[in-house]
Each structure stands twice: as structure tokens, then as C-alpha cells.
Short mmCIF file of C-alpha atoms and ligand atoms in Angstrom, two decimals:
data_model
loop_
_atom_site.label_atom_id
_atom_site.label_comp_id
_atom_site.label_asym_id
_atom_site.label_seq_id
_atom_site.Cartn_x
_atom_site.Cartn_y
_atom_site.Cartn_z
CA MET A 7 4.64 -14.40 13.22
CA ARG A 8 1.86 -16.92 12.84
CA GLY A 9 -0.25 -17.62 9.83
CA LEU A 10 1.58 -16.11 6.84
CA SER A 11 3.48 -19.16 5.65
CA ASN A 12 2.40 -20.23 2.14
CA LYS A 13 -0.21 -17.46 1.94
CA ARG A 14 -0.56 -15.84 -1.47
CA VAL A 15 0.24 -12.18 -0.87
CA PHE A 16 -0.25 -9.55 -3.60
CA ILE A 17 1.71 -6.31 -3.12
CA THR A 18 1.34 -3.34 -5.48
CA GLY A 19 4.23 -0.91 -5.96
CA ALA A 20 6.51 -3.69 -4.74
CA ALA A 21 9.70 -2.80 -6.63
CA ALA A 22 10.79 0.05 -4.36
CA GLY A 23 10.47 1.73 -1.00
CA ILE A 24 7.82 0.51 1.44
CA GLY A 25 6.48 -2.05 -1.07
CA LEU A 26 9.88 -3.73 -1.43
CA ALA A 27 10.41 -3.76 2.34
CA THR A 28 6.94 -5.27 2.73
CA ALA A 29 7.73 -7.95 0.14
CA THR A 30 10.94 -8.75 2.03
CA ARG A 31 9.10 -9.05 5.36
CA PHE A 32 6.35 -11.31 3.97
CA TYR A 33 8.98 -13.44 2.21
CA GLU A 34 10.78 -13.92 5.55
CA GLU A 35 7.43 -14.99 7.01
CA GLY A 36 7.20 -17.73 4.36
CA ALA A 37 4.57 -16.16 2.10
CA ASN A 38 4.23 -16.69 -1.66
CA LEU A 39 4.68 -13.27 -3.25
CA ILE A 40 2.88 -11.80 -6.22
CA LEU A 41 4.68 -8.52 -6.75
CA ILE A 42 3.15 -5.84 -8.95
CA ASP A 43 4.98 -2.81 -10.34
CA MET A 44 5.61 -1.00 -13.59
CA PRO A 45 9.31 -1.23 -14.54
CA PRO A 46 10.11 -4.10 -16.93
CA ILE A 47 13.65 -4.59 -15.62
CA GLU A 48 12.61 -5.25 -12.05
CA GLU A 49 12.07 -8.96 -12.50
CA THR A 50 15.82 -9.76 -12.51
CA LYS A 51 16.43 -7.66 -9.42
CA LEU A 52 13.48 -9.19 -7.62
CA LYS A 53 14.51 -12.75 -8.58
CA GLU A 54 17.84 -12.15 -6.83
CA LEU A 55 16.08 -11.00 -3.68
CA PHE A 56 13.34 -13.61 -3.81
CA PRO A 57 14.70 -16.68 -5.64
CA GLU A 58 11.60 -18.75 -4.93
CA ARG A 59 7.94 -18.21 -4.01
CA MET A 60 7.80 -15.02 -6.13
CA THR A 61 5.90 -14.00 -9.27
CA TYR A 62 6.47 -10.56 -10.77
CA LEU A 63 3.65 -8.90 -12.69
CA GLN A 64 4.79 -5.95 -14.72
CA ALA A 65 1.58 -3.99 -14.45
CA ASN A 66 0.18 -0.51 -14.07
CA VAL A 67 -2.66 -0.68 -11.56
CA THR A 68 -4.56 2.03 -13.46
CA HIS A 69 -4.56 0.15 -16.80
CA LYS A 70 -7.36 -2.16 -17.88
CA ASP A 71 -5.01 -4.74 -19.47
CA SER A 72 -2.89 -4.84 -16.34
CA LEU A 73 -5.96 -5.35 -14.16
CA ALA A 74 -6.97 -8.29 -16.38
CA MET A 75 -3.49 -9.80 -15.89
CA ILE A 76 -3.75 -9.31 -12.10
CA GLN A 77 -7.23 -10.87 -12.17
CA GLY A 78 -5.76 -13.93 -13.90
CA GLU A 79 -3.23 -14.32 -11.08
CA MET A 80 -5.87 -13.73 -8.39
CA ASP A 81 -7.95 -16.53 -9.92
CA LYS A 82 -5.17 -18.91 -8.77
CA GLY A 83 -5.72 -17.74 -5.18
CA ILE A 84 -5.27 -14.72 -2.95
CA ASP A 85 -5.05 -14.48 0.84
CA VAL A 86 -3.65 -10.97 1.33
CA LEU A 87 -3.72 -7.82 -0.80
CA VAL A 88 -1.44 -4.92 0.10
CA ASN A 89 -2.60 -1.84 -1.82
CA ASN A 90 0.72 -0.04 -1.46
CA ALA A 91 1.30 1.66 -4.85
CA GLY A 92 1.02 5.42 -4.54
CA ILE A 93 2.25 8.58 -6.22
CA THR A 94 2.51 12.31 -5.57
CA ARG A 95 2.00 15.11 -8.10
CA ASP A 96 2.41 18.13 -5.86
CA ALA A 97 1.36 21.70 -6.61
CA THR A 98 -0.59 24.33 -4.73
CA ILE A 99 -4.24 24.65 -5.68
CA HIS A 100 -3.89 27.39 -8.33
CA LYS A 101 -1.00 25.61 -10.03
CA MET A 102 -2.31 22.06 -9.92
CA THR A 103 -3.52 20.74 -13.28
CA ASP A 104 -6.48 18.45 -13.90
CA GLU A 105 -3.97 15.85 -15.07
CA GLN A 106 -2.01 15.98 -11.81
CA PHE A 107 -5.22 15.66 -9.83
CA ASP A 108 -6.57 12.75 -11.90
CA GLN A 109 -3.29 10.79 -11.94
CA VAL A 110 -3.11 10.77 -8.16
CA ILE A 111 -6.80 9.84 -7.80
CA ASP A 112 -6.38 6.97 -10.28
CA VAL A 113 -3.38 5.34 -8.57
CA ASN A 114 -3.96 6.15 -4.89
CA LEU A 115 -7.72 5.72 -4.75
CA LYS A 116 -9.41 4.17 -7.77
CA ALA A 117 -6.89 1.32 -8.09
CA VAL A 118 -7.24 0.61 -4.34
CA TRP A 119 -11.01 0.37 -4.80
CA LYS A 120 -10.74 -1.76 -7.96
CA LEU A 121 -8.18 -4.23 -6.61
CA SER A 122 -10.10 -4.52 -3.33
CA GLN A 123 -13.23 -5.33 -5.33
CA MET A 124 -11.39 -8.01 -7.33
CA ALA A 125 -9.62 -9.56 -4.34
CA SER A 126 -12.64 -9.57 -2.04
CA LEU A 127 -14.86 -11.17 -4.68
CA TYR A 128 -12.41 -14.05 -5.04
CA MET A 129 -12.10 -14.36 -1.24
CA LYS A 130 -15.88 -14.34 -0.74
CA ASP A 131 -16.58 -16.86 -3.52
CA ASN A 132 -13.86 -19.22 -2.30
CA GLY A 133 -14.42 -18.90 1.45
CA ILE A 134 -11.02 -17.28 2.06
CA GLN A 135 -10.89 -15.30 5.29
CA GLY A 136 -8.30 -12.95 3.85
CA ALA A 137 -6.90 -9.52 4.61
CA ILE A 138 -6.85 -6.32 2.58
CA LEU A 139 -4.35 -3.68 3.64
CA ASN A 140 -4.30 -0.13 2.32
CA ALA A 141 -1.70 2.63 2.28
CA ALA A 142 -3.03 5.77 3.92
CA SER A 143 -0.77 8.54 5.22
CA VAL A 144 -0.37 10.66 8.28
CA VAL A 145 -1.17 13.71 6.11
CA ALA A 146 -4.77 12.44 5.83
CA HIS A 147 -5.20 13.53 9.44
CA TYR A 148 -3.91 17.09 9.23
CA GLY A 149 -3.45 18.09 5.57
CA ASN A 150 -0.24 19.02 3.79
CA PHE A 151 0.72 22.09 1.79
CA GLY A 152 0.74 21.48 -1.99
CA GLN A 153 -1.01 18.13 -1.75
CA THR A 154 -4.77 18.65 -2.15
CA ASN A 155 -4.87 15.69 -4.55
CA TYR A 156 -2.69 13.34 -2.48
CA VAL A 157 -4.22 14.18 0.91
CA ALA A 158 -7.74 13.78 -0.49
CA THR A 159 -6.87 10.26 -1.68
CA LYS A 160 -5.29 9.25 1.62
CA ALA A 161 -8.27 10.54 3.65
CA ALA A 162 -10.53 8.68 1.21
CA VAL A 163 -8.56 5.46 1.72
CA ILE A 164 -9.26 5.66 5.45
CA GLY A 165 -13.01 6.02 4.76
CA LEU A 166 -12.92 3.26 2.14
CA THR A 167 -11.15 0.98 4.65
CA LYS A 168 -13.84 1.53 7.28
CA THR A 169 -16.65 0.97 4.79
CA LEU A 170 -15.14 -2.14 3.23
CA SER A 171 -14.58 -3.64 6.67
CA LYS A 172 -18.32 -3.27 7.32
CA GLU A 173 -19.28 -4.81 3.98
CA LEU A 174 -16.81 -7.71 4.13
CA GLY A 175 -16.73 -8.59 7.82
CA LYS A 176 -19.48 -11.15 7.46
CA TYR A 177 -17.25 -13.15 5.13
CA GLY A 178 -14.37 -13.07 7.62
CA ILE A 179 -12.41 -10.68 5.37
CA ARG A 180 -10.56 -8.02 7.33
CA VAL A 181 -9.68 -4.60 5.91
CA ASN A 182 -7.19 -2.26 7.57
CA ALA A 183 -4.90 0.60 6.66
CA VAL A 184 -1.50 1.86 7.72
CA ALA A 185 -0.81 5.60 7.88
CA PRO A 186 2.94 6.09 7.62
CA GLY A 187 4.61 9.27 8.79
CA PHE A 188 7.68 10.43 6.85
CA ILE A 189 9.59 7.36 5.68
CA GLY A 190 13.00 7.28 3.98
CA THR A 191 11.99 6.41 0.39
CA GLU A 192 12.18 8.05 -3.03
CA MET A 193 8.82 9.76 -2.38
CA VAL A 194 10.24 11.66 0.59
CA ARG A 195 13.67 12.23 -0.99
CA LYS A 196 11.81 14.32 -3.63
CA MET A 197 10.46 16.66 -0.92
CA PRO A 198 12.20 19.89 0.12
CA GLU A 199 14.72 19.16 2.89
CA LYS A 200 13.34 21.89 5.10
CA VAL A 201 9.87 20.34 5.06
CA VAL A 202 11.27 16.95 6.12
CA ALA A 203 13.42 18.60 8.83
CA MET A 204 10.35 20.44 10.13
CA MET A 205 8.37 17.18 10.31
CA ASN A 206 11.23 15.43 12.15
CA GLU A 207 11.25 18.25 14.67
CA LYS A 208 7.49 17.87 15.25
CA ALA A 209 7.61 14.09 15.76
CA PRO A 210 8.15 12.93 19.36
CA LEU A 211 10.66 10.30 18.14
CA LYS A 212 12.57 13.05 16.21
CA ARG A 213 13.46 11.02 13.15
CA ILE A 214 12.27 9.81 9.81
CA GLY A 215 10.91 6.23 9.65
CA GLU A 216 12.35 3.19 7.87
CA PRO A 217 10.37 1.26 5.23
CA GLU A 218 10.83 -1.89 7.36
CA GLU A 219 8.87 -0.22 10.16
CA ILE A 220 5.85 0.09 7.88
CA ALA A 221 6.35 -3.45 6.58
CA ALA A 222 6.17 -4.73 10.17
CA ALA A 223 2.74 -3.13 10.62
CA TYR A 224 1.46 -4.70 7.39
CA ALA A 225 2.79 -8.11 8.44
CA PHE A 226 1.09 -7.80 11.84
CA LEU A 227 -2.24 -6.73 10.34
CA ALA A 228 -2.14 -9.62 7.85
CA SER A 229 -1.31 -12.20 10.52
CA ASP A 230 -3.52 -14.31 12.77
CA ASP A 231 -2.35 -12.12 15.65
CA ALA A 232 -4.58 -9.37 14.22
CA ARG A 233 -7.59 -11.65 13.65
CA PHE A 234 -9.96 -9.39 15.67
CA ILE A 235 -8.77 -6.15 14.06
CA THR A 236 -10.68 -4.67 11.13
CA GLY A 237 -11.68 -1.23 9.86
CA THR A 238 -8.81 0.50 11.59
CA THR A 239 -5.90 2.66 10.49
CA ILE A 240 -2.65 2.24 12.38
CA ASN A 241 -0.44 5.34 12.50
CA VAL A 242 3.23 4.38 12.15
CA ASP A 243 4.75 7.82 12.34
CA GLY A 244 6.99 8.32 15.36
CA GLY A 245 4.08 10.14 17.00
CA LEU A 246 3.94 12.83 14.28
CA VAL A 247 0.14 12.87 14.15
CA LEU A 248 0.04 14.21 17.71
CA GLY A 249 1.86 17.35 16.64
N1 NAD B 28 7.34 7.45 1.98
C1 NAD B 28 6.53 8.04 2.83
O1 NAD B 28 6.94 8.87 3.67
C2 NAD B 28 5.06 7.74 2.84
C3 NAD B 28 4.28 8.35 3.81
C4 NAD B 28 2.91 8.10 3.84
C5 NAD B 28 2.36 7.21 2.93
N2 NAD B 28 3.14 6.63 2.00
C6 NAD B 28 2.48 5.73 1.05
O2 NAD B 28 3.12 4.47 1.05
C7 NAD B 28 3.06 3.91 -0.28
C8 NAD B 28 4.48 3.58 -0.75
O3 NAD B 28 5.25 4.77 -0.72
P1 NAD B 28 6.82 4.77 -1.03
O4 NAD B 28 7.36 5.92 -0.29
O5 NAD B 28 7.40 3.42 -0.84
O6 NAD B 28 6.79 5.15 -2.58
P2 NAD B 28 7.91 4.94 -3.71
O7 NAD B 28 7.72 6.06 -4.66
O8 NAD B 28 9.25 4.72 -3.12
O9 NAD B 28 7.45 3.56 -4.39
C9 NAD B 28 6.19 3.45 -4.97
C10 NAD B 28 6.20 2.27 -5.93
O10 NAD B 28 4.88 2.22 -6.52
C11 NAD B 28 5.04 1.99 -7.91
N3 NAD B 28 3.88 2.51 -8.63
C12 NAD B 28 3.51 3.81 -8.78
N4 NAD B 28 2.45 3.91 -9.58
C13 NAD B 28 2.12 2.64 -9.94
C14 NAD B 28 1.12 2.09 -10.78
N5 NAD B 28 0.25 2.87 -11.43
N6 NAD B 28 1.08 0.74 -10.94
C15 NAD B 28 1.98 -0.06 -10.32
N7 NAD B 28 2.95 0.41 -9.51
C16 NAD B 28 3.03 1.74 -9.35
C17 NAD B 28 6.33 2.73 -8.29
O11 NAD B 28 6.86 2.25 -9.51
C18 NAD B 28 7.20 2.45 -7.08
O12 NAD B 28 7.95 1.26 -7.24
C19 NAD B 28 2.36 4.96 -1.13
O13 NAD B 28 0.98 4.66 -1.22
C20 NAD B 28 2.55 6.24 -0.37
O14 NAD B 28 1.56 7.19 -0.65
C21 NAD B 28 4.47 6.86 1.93
#
């Protein structure tokens, strides 16, 4: 795929699941990776997977100190930001605590806004026609039981993506989102089996997705092949959203 070689690509939540698959895909495309995640031990694991062109930032995207560290790395250059880090804290409305609500807002929405602000400022000031890519979810389109907090953030990410694309288009910065369906990662393994089975039944392709299938959409949207695409959300969900 054209145009990703030697690009500086920041990926949040890169130590597992979709983030790790996305890191792998961009690495194969020749990108320089700046991988952001929380666990301290991940650096060794990541060094084995990505022996060169990789920097690991042990950072929590909701913490001020971490954001300062990420800013320091962005000041050396950024071409692509993948706002992938996301969490669930599920409970139905009468059981959900303020803490559960706030945690999900902070990671899935506020950090996306903050990192987009930081990345786009660098891109604008340095004439970089970069790409910002955000993790939405298929549930933003139709809601999901027990996830008022999570679904609200994912719907907000779609609106934020549209708005940022309008604000940043004049600088040549593109902003897009990917809305995954149910993908085989830790996040989905925590869900009740019957819910996942029900979703598989509803999807025209009748199966759960692979993290690599989401990574492919991010790689496409970051590439020159997507140079006229901005403000959109691509559903990568086996057709689930139709159901
Ligand atoms: N798996 C799915 O079916 C699915 C569906 C729709 C959307 N998504 C979205 O895709 C993204 C990735 O999902 P996943 O399934 O790979 O999740 P995952 O739980 O497998 O991995 C998420 C990663 O993000 C990291 N992370 C969490 N909070 C962080 C923080 N504050 N700072 C830094 N890193 C943090 C975790 O440590 C973890 O490595 C999320 O935004 C999720 O909402 C996933």
C-alpha cells in the first residue's frame, strides 16, 4: 500500500487486540511505530515483534504526565494518529456508577479529543498533511444493552470525526473513523457468550471479525489511496449494522 513507509504512526492501546494488529500492519507497510499502552512489561514483547522502527511509550492516555510524554514524542514528528485505546465498564443504567461512566468517557472520548488536538496542532504548524483515525463501534449505530457509557462515547467519536474533518480539511489533514463489529479480542471475550452468538447470527457474514480486518481498514484510511476520504466512518462488521 502506498505512502506509509517511514511515516511516524502513533497508535494508542497498541499492546493488545486491534491496536497490536494495527501496529503489525503498519510495521509491514514500513512505518515507524510509536506504540502507546499502559503495561510496563510490554516493551520486551513489542521489541520481539518489532525489532526496529518502534518506540514504546508506557502511558495512560487519561493522565496529564503521560500526555506530556506523548507530546514530547509528537514534537519529533507525527504523520498518523490511531486513537485506538478503549475500555468498557458495563452495567445497566440503574447499576452503573459515576466512576464507571467517567472512566469510559475519559479513555474513549476525552483522550481521543486531547490527542487529536495535540497531533493536529503539530501537523498544522509543520505543514504535515497527516491522518487521524478514531475507533468508533458498530454499537454507536443501534445501541447496546448495558453500555450507555460506551455507546455514548462511540457515537460521540463519530460526531467528533465529522467535525474535526471540517476544521482540519483546509490544512490537508484527514480525519476518519472505523466502526468495528464484534472482533475476537479480550474486550469481546469478556462478554456473555450468548450475546456474541446472537450478534454472529444477525451478521450477514455469520462470524466474528479478526483484529487484522480492522487493521486493514486503518491502513487503507491512512494511505495515499484514501487521500480524498475524510469525515467518514467505515463499518467493518460483517454487515452487522444492517441487522
Ligand atoms: N473488540 C471489539 O469487538 C470492538 C468492537 C468495536 C470497537 N472496538 C474498539 O476498538 C478499540 C480496541 O479494542 P480491542 O478489542 O482491541 O480492546 P482490548 O481491550 O483488546 O485492547 C485495548 C488496549 O487499550 C489499552 N488501554 C486501555 N485504556 C488505556 C489507557 N487509558 N491508556 C493507554 N492504553 C489503554 C489496553 O491496555 C489494551 O492494551 C477500542 O476503542 C474498542 O472500543 C472494539
